[in-house]
Coordinates of C-alpha atoms in Angstrom, one line a residue:
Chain A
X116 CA 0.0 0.0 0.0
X117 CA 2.7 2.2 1.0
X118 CA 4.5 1.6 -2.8
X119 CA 3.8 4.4 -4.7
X120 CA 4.1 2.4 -8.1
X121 CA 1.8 0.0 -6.9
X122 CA -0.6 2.6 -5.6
X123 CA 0.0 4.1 -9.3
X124 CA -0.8 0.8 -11.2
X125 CA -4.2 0.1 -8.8
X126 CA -5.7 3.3 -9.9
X127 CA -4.9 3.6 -13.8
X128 CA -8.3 2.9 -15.1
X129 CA -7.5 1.9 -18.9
X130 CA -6.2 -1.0 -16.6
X131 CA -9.7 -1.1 -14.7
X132 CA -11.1 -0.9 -18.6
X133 CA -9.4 -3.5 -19.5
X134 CA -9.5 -5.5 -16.7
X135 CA -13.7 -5.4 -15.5
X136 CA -15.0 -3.8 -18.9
X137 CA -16.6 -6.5 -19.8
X138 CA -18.0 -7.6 -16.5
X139 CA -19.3 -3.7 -16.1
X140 CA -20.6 -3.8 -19.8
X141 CA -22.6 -6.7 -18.6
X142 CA -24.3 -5.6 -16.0
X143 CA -25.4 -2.5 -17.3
X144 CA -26.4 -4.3 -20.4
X145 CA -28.2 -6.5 -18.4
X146 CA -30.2 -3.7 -16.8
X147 CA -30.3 -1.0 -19.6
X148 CA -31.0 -3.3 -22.5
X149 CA -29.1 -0.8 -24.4
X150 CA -25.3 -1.5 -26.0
X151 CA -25.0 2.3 -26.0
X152 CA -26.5 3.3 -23.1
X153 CA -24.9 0.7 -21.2
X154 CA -21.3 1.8 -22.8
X155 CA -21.7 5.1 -21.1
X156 CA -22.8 4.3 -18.1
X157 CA -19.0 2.2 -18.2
X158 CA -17.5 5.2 -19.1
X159 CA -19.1 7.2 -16.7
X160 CA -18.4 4.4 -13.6
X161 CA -14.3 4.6 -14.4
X162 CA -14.1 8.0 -14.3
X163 CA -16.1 8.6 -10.9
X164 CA -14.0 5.5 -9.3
X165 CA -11.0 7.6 -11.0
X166 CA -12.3 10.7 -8.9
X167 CA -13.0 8.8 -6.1
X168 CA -9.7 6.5 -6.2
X169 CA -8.7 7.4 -2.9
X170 CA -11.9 6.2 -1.2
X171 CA -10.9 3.1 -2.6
X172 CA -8.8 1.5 0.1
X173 CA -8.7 -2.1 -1.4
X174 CA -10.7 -3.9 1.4
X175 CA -13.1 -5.0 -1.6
X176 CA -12.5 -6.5 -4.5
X177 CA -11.8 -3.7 -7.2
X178 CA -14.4 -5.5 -9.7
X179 CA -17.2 -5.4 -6.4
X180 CA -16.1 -1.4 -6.0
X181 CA -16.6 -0.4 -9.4
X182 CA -19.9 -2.7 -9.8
X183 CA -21.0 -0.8 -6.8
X184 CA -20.5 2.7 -8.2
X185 CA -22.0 1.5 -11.1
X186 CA -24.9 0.4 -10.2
X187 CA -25.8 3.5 -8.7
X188 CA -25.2 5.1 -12.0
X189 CA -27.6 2.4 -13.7
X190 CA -29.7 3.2 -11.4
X191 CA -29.9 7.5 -11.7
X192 CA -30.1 7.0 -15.4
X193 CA -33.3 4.5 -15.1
X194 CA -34.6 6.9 -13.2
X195 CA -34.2 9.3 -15.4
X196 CA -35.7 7.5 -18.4
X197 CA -38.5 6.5 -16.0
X198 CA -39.6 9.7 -15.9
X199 CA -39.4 10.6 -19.6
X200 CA -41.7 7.5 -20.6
X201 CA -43.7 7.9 -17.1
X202 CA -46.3 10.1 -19.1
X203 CA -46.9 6.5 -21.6
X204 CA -46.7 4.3 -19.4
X205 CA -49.1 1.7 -19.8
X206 CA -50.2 2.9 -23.7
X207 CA -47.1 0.9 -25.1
X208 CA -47.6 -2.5 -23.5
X209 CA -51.4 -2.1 -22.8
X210 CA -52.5 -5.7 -22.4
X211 CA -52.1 -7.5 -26.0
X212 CA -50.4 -10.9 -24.2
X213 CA -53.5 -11.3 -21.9
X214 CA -55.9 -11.1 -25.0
X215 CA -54.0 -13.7 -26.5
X216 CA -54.1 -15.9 -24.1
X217 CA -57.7 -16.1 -22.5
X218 CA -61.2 -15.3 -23.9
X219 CA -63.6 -12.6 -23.1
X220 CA -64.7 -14.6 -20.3
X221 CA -61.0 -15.0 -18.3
X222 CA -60.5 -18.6 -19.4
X223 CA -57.2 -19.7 -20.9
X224 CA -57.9 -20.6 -24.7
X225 CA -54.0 -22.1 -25.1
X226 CA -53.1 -25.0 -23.4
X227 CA -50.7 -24.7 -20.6
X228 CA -48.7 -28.0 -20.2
X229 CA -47.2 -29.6 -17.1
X230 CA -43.6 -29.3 -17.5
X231 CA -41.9 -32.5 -17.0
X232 CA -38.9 -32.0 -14.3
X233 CA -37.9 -28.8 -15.5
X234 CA -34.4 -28.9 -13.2
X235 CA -33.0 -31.3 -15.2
X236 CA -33.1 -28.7 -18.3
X237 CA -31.2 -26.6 -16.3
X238 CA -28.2 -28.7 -17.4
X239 CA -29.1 -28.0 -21.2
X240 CA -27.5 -25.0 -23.0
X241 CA -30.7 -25.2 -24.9
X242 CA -32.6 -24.1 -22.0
X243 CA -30.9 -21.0 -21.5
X244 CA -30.2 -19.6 -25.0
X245 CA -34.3 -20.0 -25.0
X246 CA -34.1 -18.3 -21.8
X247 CA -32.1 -15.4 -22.5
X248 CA -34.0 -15.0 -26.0
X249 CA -37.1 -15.1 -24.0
X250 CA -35.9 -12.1 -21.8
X251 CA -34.5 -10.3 -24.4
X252 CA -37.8 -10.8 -26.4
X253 CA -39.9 -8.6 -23.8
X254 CA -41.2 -5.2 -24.7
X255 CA -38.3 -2.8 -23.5
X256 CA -39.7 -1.5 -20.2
X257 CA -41.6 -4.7 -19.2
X258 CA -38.4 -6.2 -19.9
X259 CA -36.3 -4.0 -18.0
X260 CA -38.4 -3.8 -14.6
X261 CA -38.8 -7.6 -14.9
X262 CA -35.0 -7.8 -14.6
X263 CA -34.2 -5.5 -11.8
X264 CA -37.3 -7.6 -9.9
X265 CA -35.6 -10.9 -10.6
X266 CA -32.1 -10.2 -11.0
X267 CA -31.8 -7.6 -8.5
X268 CA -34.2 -8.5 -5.9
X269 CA -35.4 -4.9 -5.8
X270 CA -38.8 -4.5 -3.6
X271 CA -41.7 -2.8 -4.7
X272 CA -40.9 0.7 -3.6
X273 CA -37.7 1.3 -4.7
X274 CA -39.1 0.0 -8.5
X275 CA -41.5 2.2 -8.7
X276 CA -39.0 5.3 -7.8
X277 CA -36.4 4.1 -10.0
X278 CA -38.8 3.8 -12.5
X279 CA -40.9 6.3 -12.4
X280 CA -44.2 4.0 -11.9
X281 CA -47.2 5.5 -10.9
X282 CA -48.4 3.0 -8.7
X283 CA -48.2 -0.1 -7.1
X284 CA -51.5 -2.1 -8.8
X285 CA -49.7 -0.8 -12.5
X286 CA -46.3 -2.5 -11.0
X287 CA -47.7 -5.6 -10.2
X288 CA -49.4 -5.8 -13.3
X289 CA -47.1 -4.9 -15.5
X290 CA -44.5 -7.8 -13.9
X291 CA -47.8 -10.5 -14.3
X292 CA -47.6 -9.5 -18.2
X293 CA -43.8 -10.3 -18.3
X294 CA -44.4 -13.5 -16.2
X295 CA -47.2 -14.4 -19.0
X296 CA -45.1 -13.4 -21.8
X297 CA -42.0 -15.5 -20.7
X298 CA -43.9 -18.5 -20.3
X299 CA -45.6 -18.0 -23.5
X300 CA -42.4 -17.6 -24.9
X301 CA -40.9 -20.9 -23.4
X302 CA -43.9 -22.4 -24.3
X303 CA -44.0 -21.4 -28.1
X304 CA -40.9 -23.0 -28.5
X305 CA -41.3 -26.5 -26.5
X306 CA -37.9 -25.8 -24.4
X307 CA -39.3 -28.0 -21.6
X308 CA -40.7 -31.7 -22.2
X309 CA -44.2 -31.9 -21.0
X310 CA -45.6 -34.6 -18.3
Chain B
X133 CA -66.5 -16.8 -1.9
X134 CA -66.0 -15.5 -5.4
X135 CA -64.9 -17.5 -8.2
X136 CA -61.5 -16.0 -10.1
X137 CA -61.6 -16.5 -13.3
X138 CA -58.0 -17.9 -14.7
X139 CA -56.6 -14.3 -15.9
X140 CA -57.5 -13.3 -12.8
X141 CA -55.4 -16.5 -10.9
X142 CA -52.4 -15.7 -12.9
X143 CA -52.6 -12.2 -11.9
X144 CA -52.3 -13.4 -8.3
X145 CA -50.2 -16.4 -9.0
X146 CA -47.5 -13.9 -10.5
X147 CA -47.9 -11.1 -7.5
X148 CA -47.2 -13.7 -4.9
X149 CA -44.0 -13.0 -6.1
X150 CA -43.7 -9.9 -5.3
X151 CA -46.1 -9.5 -2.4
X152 CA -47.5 -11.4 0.5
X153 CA -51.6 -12.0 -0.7
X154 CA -54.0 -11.4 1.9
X155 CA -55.6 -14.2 3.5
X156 CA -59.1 -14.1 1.2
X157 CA -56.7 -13.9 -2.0
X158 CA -54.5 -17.0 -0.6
X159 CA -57.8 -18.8 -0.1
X160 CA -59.8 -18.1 -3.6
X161 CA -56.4 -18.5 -5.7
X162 CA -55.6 -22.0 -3.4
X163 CA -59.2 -23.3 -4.7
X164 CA -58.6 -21.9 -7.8
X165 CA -55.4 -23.7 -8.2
X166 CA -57.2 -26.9 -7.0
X167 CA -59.5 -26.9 -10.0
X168 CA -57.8 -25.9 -12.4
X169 CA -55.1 -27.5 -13.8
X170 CA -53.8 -24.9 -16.8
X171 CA -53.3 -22.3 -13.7
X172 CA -52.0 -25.3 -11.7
X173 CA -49.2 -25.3 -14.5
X174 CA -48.7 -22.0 -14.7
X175 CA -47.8 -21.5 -11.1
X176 CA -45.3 -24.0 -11.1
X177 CA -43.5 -22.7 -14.2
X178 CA -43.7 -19.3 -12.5
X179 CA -42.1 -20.1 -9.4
X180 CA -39.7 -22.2 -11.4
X181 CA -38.9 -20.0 -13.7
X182 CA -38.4 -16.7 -10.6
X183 CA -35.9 -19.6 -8.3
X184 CA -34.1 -20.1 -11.4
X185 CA -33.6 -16.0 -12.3
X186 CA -32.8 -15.6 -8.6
X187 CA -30.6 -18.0 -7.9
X188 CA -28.7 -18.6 -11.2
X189 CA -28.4 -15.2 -12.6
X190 CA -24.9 -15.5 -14.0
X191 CA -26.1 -17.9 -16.5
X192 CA -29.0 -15.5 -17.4
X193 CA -27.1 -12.2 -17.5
X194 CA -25.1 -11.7 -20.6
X195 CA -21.5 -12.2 -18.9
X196 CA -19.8 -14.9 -20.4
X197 CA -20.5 -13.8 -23.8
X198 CA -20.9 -10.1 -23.4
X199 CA -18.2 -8.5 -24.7
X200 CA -17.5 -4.1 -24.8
X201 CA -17.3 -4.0 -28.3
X202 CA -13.4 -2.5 -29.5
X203 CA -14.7 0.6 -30.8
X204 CA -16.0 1.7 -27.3
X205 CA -13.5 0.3 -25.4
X206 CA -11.0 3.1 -28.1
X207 CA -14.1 5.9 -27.0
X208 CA -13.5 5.1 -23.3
X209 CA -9.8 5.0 -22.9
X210 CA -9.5 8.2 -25.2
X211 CA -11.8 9.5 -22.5
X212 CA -10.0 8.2 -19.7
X213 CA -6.6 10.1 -21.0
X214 CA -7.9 13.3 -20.3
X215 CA -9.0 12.7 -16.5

């Protein structure tokens, strides 16, 4: 710690670039479900931590640091978003997958199989290609609030701050349309043997 | 005790996830559940599908495969030369 060249080489963040860029580039990806969104917000992370190197003490794991400034700034710019698209909210992904998939009365009109021990798909590559084109197949915001739920744990109240939600009920229903959607989508393409 | 129709069970079957139902809710979507087996289905490939997000989320988010594409990774470090 006391070696100044060390100290030098710890907080040179082309090294940081090189080193986590593509562990930071996923995460915001993950979250933004934007390649060019989620390249600034990279950029943006190395120079705070570059600002803030000194804070930095090296009790965590660099990688764990920067993730952590990071997803700060993930989540600032959702929030920001949330608020530009707060005013069409609902219009964009009003609910087309529920029509599909019951009548007028409420009653399911596809069938939904059993799925035969789905844990052992878990070992099939298969699986999750389906599962990550499934994800990435959801309508942009459904798909991003359905990640930061799962993903992220995130509660309830913090979603609908970060982004920009106007309430509750429309959070909760908005997360049952991606549920619907995702095993619709697994569905439509047989990923898991039925009982 | 009112009957749910199925949209209606998949509505609750999908906010169990997220919050705890209230007794009466627990109680229609249980009987619900009972009779019918498409929503019967459904919940289980729900709460499969949530335990496998949650608890294997490296496999889900693109990590292994992402990659910051050269041209940004040029952008950034030109960036990073002037701090």
């Amino acid at each position: 710690m006391s070696d100044p060249a060390h100290a030098a080489g710890r907080h040179d963040p082309a090294r940081w670039l090189d080193l986590h860029g593509d562990a930071l580039y996923a995460y915001a990806l993950a979250r933004t479900r934007n390649s060019a969104t989620a390249e600034d917000l990279v950029q943006d992370t190395l120079v705070v931590a570059f600002a803030g190197r000194e804070a930095f003490k090296g009790e965590a794991a660099e990688r764990t640091w920067l993730i952590g400034i990071l997803k700060h700034k993930v989540i600032d710019c959702l929030r920001r978003q949330g608020r530009e698209v707060a005013l069409v909210e609902e219009a964009d992904e009003s609910g087309d997958i529920e029509t599909t998939l019951f009548d007028e009365r409420g009653h399911w009109q596809v069938d939904v199989r059993e799925w035969s021990q789905p844990e052992r798909m878990l070992e099939r590559e298969e699986f999750w290609d389906a599962l990550r084109d499934c994800l990435a197949a959801l309508p942009e915001r459904l798909g991003r609030l359905f990640m930061l739920r799962e993903l992220d744990g995130m509660e309830t109240d913090e979603l609908l701050q970060v982004l920009g939600i106007s309430s509750a009920n429309n959070l909760w229903v908005m997360l049952s349309r991606a549920r619907l959607r995702l095993s619709a989508c697994l569905e439509a393409r047989s990923i898991v043997p039925g009982a | 005790m009112t009957m749910l129709t199925c949209k209606e069970a998949t509505r609750l079957v999908s906010e169990a996830q997220d919050r705890r139902l209230g007794i009466v809710e627990r109680i229609t979507l249980g009987y619900h559940l009972l009779i019918c087996h498409w929503c019967r289905h459904y919940a289980r490939q729900v709460r499969f599908l949530s335990g496998v997000l949650r608890s294997k989320l490296s496999r889900v988010a693109p990590t292994t495969d992402t990659h910051l594409d050269d041209k940004a990774r040029t952008r950034i470090k030109e960036r990073l030369k002037e701090l």
